[in-house]
Short mmCIF file of C-alpha atoms in Angstrom, two decimals:
data_model
loop_
_atom_site.label_atom_id
_atom_site.label_comp_id
_atom_site.label_asym_id
_atom_site.label_seq_id
_atom_site.Cartn_x
_atom_site.Cartn_y
_atom_site.Cartn_z
CA MET A 46 70.35 41.02 -2.05
CA THR A 47 67.28 40.57 -4.17
CA GLN A 48 64.55 39.23 -1.93
CA LEU A 49 65.06 36.95 1.05
CA ILE A 50 62.86 33.87 1.34
CA PHE A 51 62.62 31.81 4.53
CA ARG A 52 61.50 28.20 4.22
CA SER A 53 61.97 24.69 5.59
CA ALA A 54 65.13 23.00 4.34
CA THR A 55 64.99 20.12 1.88
CA ARG A 56 67.52 17.31 1.44
CA ALA A 57 69.10 19.34 -1.36
CA ASP A 58 69.95 22.13 1.11
CA VAL A 59 71.85 19.90 3.55
CA PRO A 60 75.35 20.30 2.04
CA GLU A 61 74.99 24.12 2.07
CA ILE A 62 73.69 24.05 5.66
CA LEU A 63 76.61 21.87 6.77
CA ALA A 64 79.02 24.27 5.05
CA LEU A 65 77.45 27.20 6.97
CA LEU A 66 77.68 25.31 10.28
CA GLU A 67 81.33 24.45 9.66
CA ASP A 68 82.38 27.94 8.54
CA ASP A 69 82.74 29.15 12.11
CA ALA A 70 85.78 29.50 14.36
CA ILE A 71 84.09 28.13 17.50
CA HIS A 72 82.63 25.20 15.60
CA ARG A 73 86.08 24.42 14.20
CA SER A 74 87.73 24.51 17.63
CA ARG A 75 85.12 21.98 18.79
CA GLN A 76 85.53 19.71 15.75
CA GLN A 77 89.26 19.32 16.45
CA VAL A 78 88.26 17.61 19.66
CA VAL A 79 85.34 15.51 18.43
CA ALA A 80 86.88 14.39 15.13
CA GLU A 81 85.49 14.56 11.65
CA ARG A 82 81.91 14.93 10.53
CA ASP A 83 79.81 11.78 10.34
CA ASP A 84 77.86 12.05 7.08
CA ALA A 85 75.47 9.16 7.76
CA ALA A 86 74.58 10.63 11.16
CA CYS A 87 74.00 14.06 9.56
CA TRP A 88 71.61 12.58 6.99
CA ALA A 89 69.79 10.67 9.72
CA ALA A 90 69.52 13.88 11.75
CA PHE A 91 68.06 15.70 8.74
CA GLU A 92 65.46 12.96 8.25
CA ALA A 93 64.58 13.07 11.97
CA ILE A 94 64.11 16.85 11.91
CA ASP A 95 62.16 16.72 8.67
CA ALA A 96 59.71 14.13 10.03
CA ASP A 97 59.21 15.86 13.39
CA PRO A 98 56.37 18.39 13.64
CA ARG A 99 58.19 20.10 16.56
CA ASN A 100 61.48 20.62 14.74
CA GLU A 101 62.03 22.89 11.75
CA LEU A 102 65.31 23.34 9.94
CA ILE A 103 65.06 26.74 8.26
CA VAL A 104 67.06 28.27 5.42
CA ALA A 105 67.26 31.87 4.29
CA GLU A 106 67.46 31.89 0.51
CA ASP A 107 68.53 34.75 -1.71
CA ALA A 108 68.23 34.35 -5.49
CA GLY A 109 68.33 30.55 -5.24
CA THR A 110 71.30 30.44 -2.85
CA VAL A 111 71.25 29.46 0.83
CA VAL A 112 72.61 32.44 2.79
CA GLY A 113 71.53 31.57 6.33
CA THR A 114 70.10 28.83 8.52
CA CYS A 115 68.66 28.12 11.94
CA GLN A 116 66.81 25.29 13.67
CA LEU A 117 63.59 25.83 15.58
CA THR A 118 62.34 23.38 18.22
CA PHE A 119 58.88 23.81 19.76
CA ILE A 120 58.85 22.36 23.26
CA PRO A 121 55.54 21.67 25.01
CA SER A 122 55.72 22.68 28.67
CA LEU A 123 53.65 22.72 31.84
CA SER A 124 55.34 25.99 32.86
CA ARG A 125 54.24 29.45 31.71
CA ARG A 126 50.54 28.61 31.45
CA GLY A 127 51.11 25.48 29.40
CA ALA A 128 52.41 27.39 26.37
CA GLU A 129 55.03 25.93 24.02
CA ARG A 130 58.46 27.51 24.08
CA MET A 131 60.58 27.90 20.96
CA THR A 132 64.28 27.03 21.21
CA ILE A 133 66.50 28.39 18.45
CA GLU A 134 69.74 26.56 17.65
CA ALA A 135 72.47 26.60 15.03
CA VAL A 136 71.94 30.15 13.76
CA ARG A 137 74.33 31.02 10.95
CA VAL A 138 74.60 33.63 8.20
CA ARG A 139 77.12 33.23 5.38
CA THR A 140 80.34 34.94 6.53
CA ASP A 141 80.72 37.18 3.46
CA LEU A 142 77.11 38.40 3.75
CA ARG A 143 77.07 39.47 7.42
CA GLY A 144 76.04 42.99 8.32
CA HIS A 145 73.31 43.11 5.65
CA GLY A 146 70.39 42.34 7.95
CA ILE A 147 69.94 38.70 6.91
CA GLY A 148 70.26 37.42 10.48
CA LYS A 149 67.86 40.04 11.82
CA ALA A 150 65.26 39.27 9.15
CA MET A 151 65.62 35.53 9.78
CA MET A 152 65.21 35.91 13.56
CA ARG A 153 62.18 38.19 13.12
CA TRP A 154 60.66 35.59 10.81
CA ALA A 155 61.38 32.88 13.41
CA LEU A 156 59.79 34.95 16.19
CA ASP A 157 56.70 35.50 14.02
CA ARG A 158 56.61 31.73 13.45
CA ALA A 159 56.64 31.22 17.25
CA ARG A 160 53.85 33.76 17.79
CA GLU A 161 51.76 32.05 15.07
CA ARG A 162 52.04 28.78 17.04
CA GLY A 163 51.12 30.54 20.28
CA CYS A 164 54.53 30.08 21.95
CA GLY A 165 54.96 31.95 25.22
CA LEU A 166 58.73 32.21 25.07
CA ALA A 167 61.63 32.14 22.62
CA GLN A 168 65.01 31.05 23.94
CA LEU A 169 68.52 30.36 22.75
CA THR A 170 72.01 30.02 24.11
CA THR A 171 75.01 31.69 22.58
CA ASP A 172 78.67 31.06 23.40
CA LYS A 173 80.01 33.66 25.86
CA ARG A 174 82.82 34.40 23.38
CA ARG A 175 80.29 35.57 20.74
CA THR A 176 79.95 39.14 22.04
CA ASP A 177 78.66 40.40 18.67
CA ALA A 178 75.88 37.81 18.88
CA HIS A 179 74.90 38.98 22.37
CA ARG A 180 74.40 42.53 21.06
CA PHE A 181 72.53 41.18 18.05
CA TYR A 182 70.05 39.21 20.17
CA ALA A 183 69.68 42.03 22.71
CA GLY A 184 68.72 44.27 19.77
CA LEU A 185 65.92 41.82 18.97
CA GLY A 186 64.61 42.05 22.55
CA PHE A 187 66.29 38.99 24.09
CA THR A 188 67.54 39.31 27.68
CA ALA A 189 70.64 37.45 28.93
CA SER A 190 68.81 36.40 32.08
CA HIS A 191 70.14 32.85 32.27
CA GLU A 192 73.37 30.91 32.42
CA GLY A 193 73.63 28.52 29.48
CA MET A 194 75.24 25.34 30.83
CA LYS A 195 76.56 22.52 28.65
CA LEU A 196 77.99 19.09 29.29
CA ALA A 197 79.56 17.05 26.48
CA LEU A 198 78.60 13.38 26.81
CA MET B 195 64.21 8.49 51.94
CA THR B 196 63.52 4.87 51.17
CA GLN B 197 64.47 4.30 47.56
CA LEU B 198 64.20 6.85 44.78
CA ILE B 199 62.54 5.77 41.56
CA PHE B 200 62.75 7.80 38.34
CA ARG B 201 60.05 7.28 35.73
CA SER B 202 57.92 9.00 33.10
CA ALA B 203 55.05 11.00 34.56
CA THR B 204 51.47 9.85 34.17
CA ARG B 205 48.31 11.99 34.15
CA ALA B 206 47.93 11.25 37.87
CA ASP B 207 51.26 12.99 38.60
CA VAL B 208 50.34 16.28 36.90
CA PRO B 209 48.87 18.06 39.96
CA GLU B 210 51.98 17.21 42.02
CA ILE B 211 54.26 18.36 39.19
CA LEU B 212 52.38 21.65 38.87
CA ALA B 213 52.67 22.14 42.63
CA LEU B 214 56.45 21.62 42.41
CA LEU B 215 56.75 24.08 39.51
CA GLU B 216 54.74 26.68 41.37
CA ASP B 217 56.57 26.31 44.69
CA ASP B 218 59.41 28.54 43.54
CA ALA B 219 60.10 32.23 44.15
CA ILE B 220 61.23 32.99 40.59
CA HIS B 221 58.27 31.14 39.12
CA ARG B 222 55.92 33.13 41.39
CA SER B 223 57.47 36.47 40.35
CA ARG B 224 56.84 35.49 36.72
CA GLN B 225 53.26 34.36 37.33
CA GLN B 226 52.34 37.78 38.73
CA VAL B 227 53.06 39.12 35.26
CA VAL B 228 51.50 36.41 33.13
CA ALA B 229 48.39 35.84 35.26
CA GLU B 230 46.96 32.65 36.62
CA ARG B 231 47.60 29.10 35.49
CA ASP B 232 45.57 27.83 32.55
CA ASP B 233 44.50 24.29 33.50
CA ALA B 234 43.25 23.26 30.05
CA ALA B 235 46.54 24.37 28.48
CA CYS B 236 48.51 22.45 31.13
CA TRP B 237 46.58 19.24 30.40
CA ALA B 238 47.08 19.74 26.68
CA ALA B 239 50.80 20.27 27.28
CA PHE B 240 50.95 17.05 29.29
CA GLU B 241 49.24 15.11 26.48
CA ALA B 242 51.62 16.65 23.93
CA ILE B 243 54.69 15.67 25.95
CA ASP B 244 53.31 12.21 26.67
CA ALA B 245 52.70 11.50 22.97
CA ASP B 246 56.06 12.87 21.78
CA PRO B 247 58.96 10.39 21.58
CA ARG B 248 61.44 13.30 21.93
CA ASN B 249 59.93 14.73 25.12
CA GLU B 250 59.91 13.01 28.51
CA LEU B 251 58.37 14.44 31.65
CA ILE B 252 60.18 12.71 34.52
CA VAL B 253 59.26 12.36 38.16
CA ALA B 254 61.40 11.28 41.08
CA GLU B 255 59.27 9.18 43.40
CA ASP B 256 60.00 8.24 46.99
CA ALA B 257 57.65 5.83 48.76
CA GLY B 258 54.80 6.64 46.38
CA THR B 259 55.22 10.42 46.59
CA VAL B 260 56.51 12.72 43.85
CA VAL B 261 59.58 14.51 45.27
CA GLY B 262 61.15 15.91 42.10
CA THR B 263 60.59 16.52 38.40
CA CYS B 264 62.33 17.54 35.21
CA GLN B 265 61.56 17.57 31.50
CA LEU B 266 63.92 16.09 28.92
CA THR B 267 63.81 17.07 25.24
CA PHE B 268 65.93 15.21 22.69
CA ILE B 269 66.75 17.50 19.78
CA PRO B 270 68.09 16.05 16.53
CA SER B 271 70.86 18.22 15.14
CA LEU B 272 73.22 18.49 12.17
CA SER B 273 75.90 19.93 14.48
CA ARG B 274 78.29 17.85 16.61
CA ARG B 275 78.50 14.90 14.21
CA GLY B 276 74.72 14.61 13.83
CA ALA B 277 74.19 13.54 17.44
CA GLU B 278 71.03 14.40 19.37
CA ARG B 279 71.37 16.91 22.19
CA MET B 280 69.36 16.64 25.39
CA THR B 281 67.81 19.82 26.78
CA ILE B 282 66.75 19.72 30.43
CA GLU B 283 63.97 22.07 31.58
CA ALA B 284 61.82 22.63 34.63
CA VAL B 285 64.05 20.91 37.20
CA ARG B 286 62.52 20.97 40.67
CA VAL B 287 62.97 19.15 43.98
CA ARG B 288 60.42 19.49 46.77
CA THR B 289 61.53 22.44 48.91
CA ASP B 290 61.48 20.57 52.23
CA LEU B 291 63.57 17.72 50.78
CA ARG B 292 66.44 19.73 49.29
CA GLY B 293 69.99 18.91 50.32
CA HIS B 294 69.35 15.15 50.41
CA GLY B 295 70.82 14.36 47.00
CA ILE B 296 67.50 13.93 45.16
CA GLY B 297 68.41 16.52 42.51
CA LYS B 298 71.84 15.05 41.97
CA ALA B 299 70.46 11.52 41.62
CA MET B 300 67.77 12.75 39.21
CA MET B 301 70.30 14.64 37.04
CA ARG B 302 72.65 11.64 36.98
CA TRP B 303 69.74 9.45 35.91
CA ALA B 304 68.87 11.99 33.18
CA LEU B 305 72.46 12.10 31.93
CA ASP B 306 72.54 8.29 31.79
CA ARG B 307 69.29 8.45 29.82
CA ALA B 308 70.98 10.82 27.33
CA ARG B 309 74.04 8.56 27.01
CA GLU B 310 71.75 5.56 26.39
CA ARG B 311 70.20 7.44 23.46
CA GLY B 312 73.63 8.40 22.14
CA CYS B 313 73.27 12.15 22.77
CA GLY B 314 76.44 14.17 22.24
CA LEU B 315 75.53 17.00 24.59
CA ALA B 316 73.33 17.82 27.56
CA GLN B 317 72.28 21.43 28.02
CA LEU B 318 70.14 23.58 30.24
CA THR B 319 69.67 27.19 31.19
CA THR B 320 69.32 28.39 34.73
CA ASP B 321 68.28 31.84 35.93
CA LYS B 322 71.32 33.97 36.81
CA ARG B 323 69.77 34.58 40.23
CA ARG B 324 69.90 30.85 41.07
CA THR B 325 73.52 30.81 42.26
CA ASP B 326 73.00 27.58 44.24
CA ALA B 327 71.82 25.92 41.03
CA HIS B 328 74.95 27.06 39.17
CA ARG B 329 77.15 25.35 41.78
CA PHE B 330 74.93 22.28 41.67
CA TYR B 331 75.22 21.90 37.87
CA ALA B 332 78.96 22.71 37.90
CA GLY B 333 79.36 19.85 40.41
CA LEU B 334 77.74 17.54 37.86
CA GLY B 335 80.25 18.62 35.18
CA PHE B 336 78.25 21.33 33.40
CA THR B 337 80.14 24.42 32.21
CA ALA B 338 78.54 27.88 32.11
CA SER B 339 79.98 28.48 28.63
CA HIS B 340 76.92 30.19 27.14
CA GLU B 341 74.60 33.12 27.69
CA GLY B 342 71.02 31.91 28.08
CA MET B 343 68.85 34.46 26.29
CA LYS B 344 65.05 34.62 26.61
CA LEU B 345 62.31 36.65 24.98
CA ALA B 346 58.74 36.50 26.26
CA LEU B 347 56.29 36.49 23.32
#
């Protein structure tokens, strides 16, 4: 690694982000059920995120290459003294570059981003099968205090 | 109950919503740590939600009285074929009216709202101590497939 840069994704990053999202065993098991990727919907989703001041699609870049990604959503809330909460989704680091601290640096950057905005809470859900991820997030200070419940529509 | 109505909250509903959020043992245990409610921040949060097309603060109303609330956030995503996901937060039913199906009707209404928008997934986190809530959401079809991890900032 030379020097990691964290920044908002541009249209040009989308193919690399999609490749990161798809290079994952759990994602693949889901895709077999829900069929192939819908490119038009993915582009529309990128445009929606890009135009929304409460959504940020982030990439970690190393020497001009995308090596990680995550999506941050800032949710205004009446709970917790009216502070925003940051939800983190779709966290990925390139498979061949894991264990080099990219994920940790990206999450720390994201948490700093949340503090800058005055968020009172950061939250995420992680599949119960991802035991490595649970340790990773616990190491960053996250507590597995909640059940993460999902319903496919 | 006469007839439940579900609708977006107005400014006039905010005091009743705050009362519902605060009438909760887990919420109270948290408030002891984070100090008293900040009214200005709560009003600002309401205005932010009200102006945001991807956030909806919902109330359940029975004969002119607010009997339940929840907040819906529609998150655009590159995952799951580019479909939005709906996150549900701050679900409450008035304590003295629990067990009458208000929560179930409100959640079904919220899930229909998500289907209308074309969401691919509904998700929520619920404190591991709320075992009644886990059964309630499982009865609606939710699966506790994920760890819900939180970090106070």
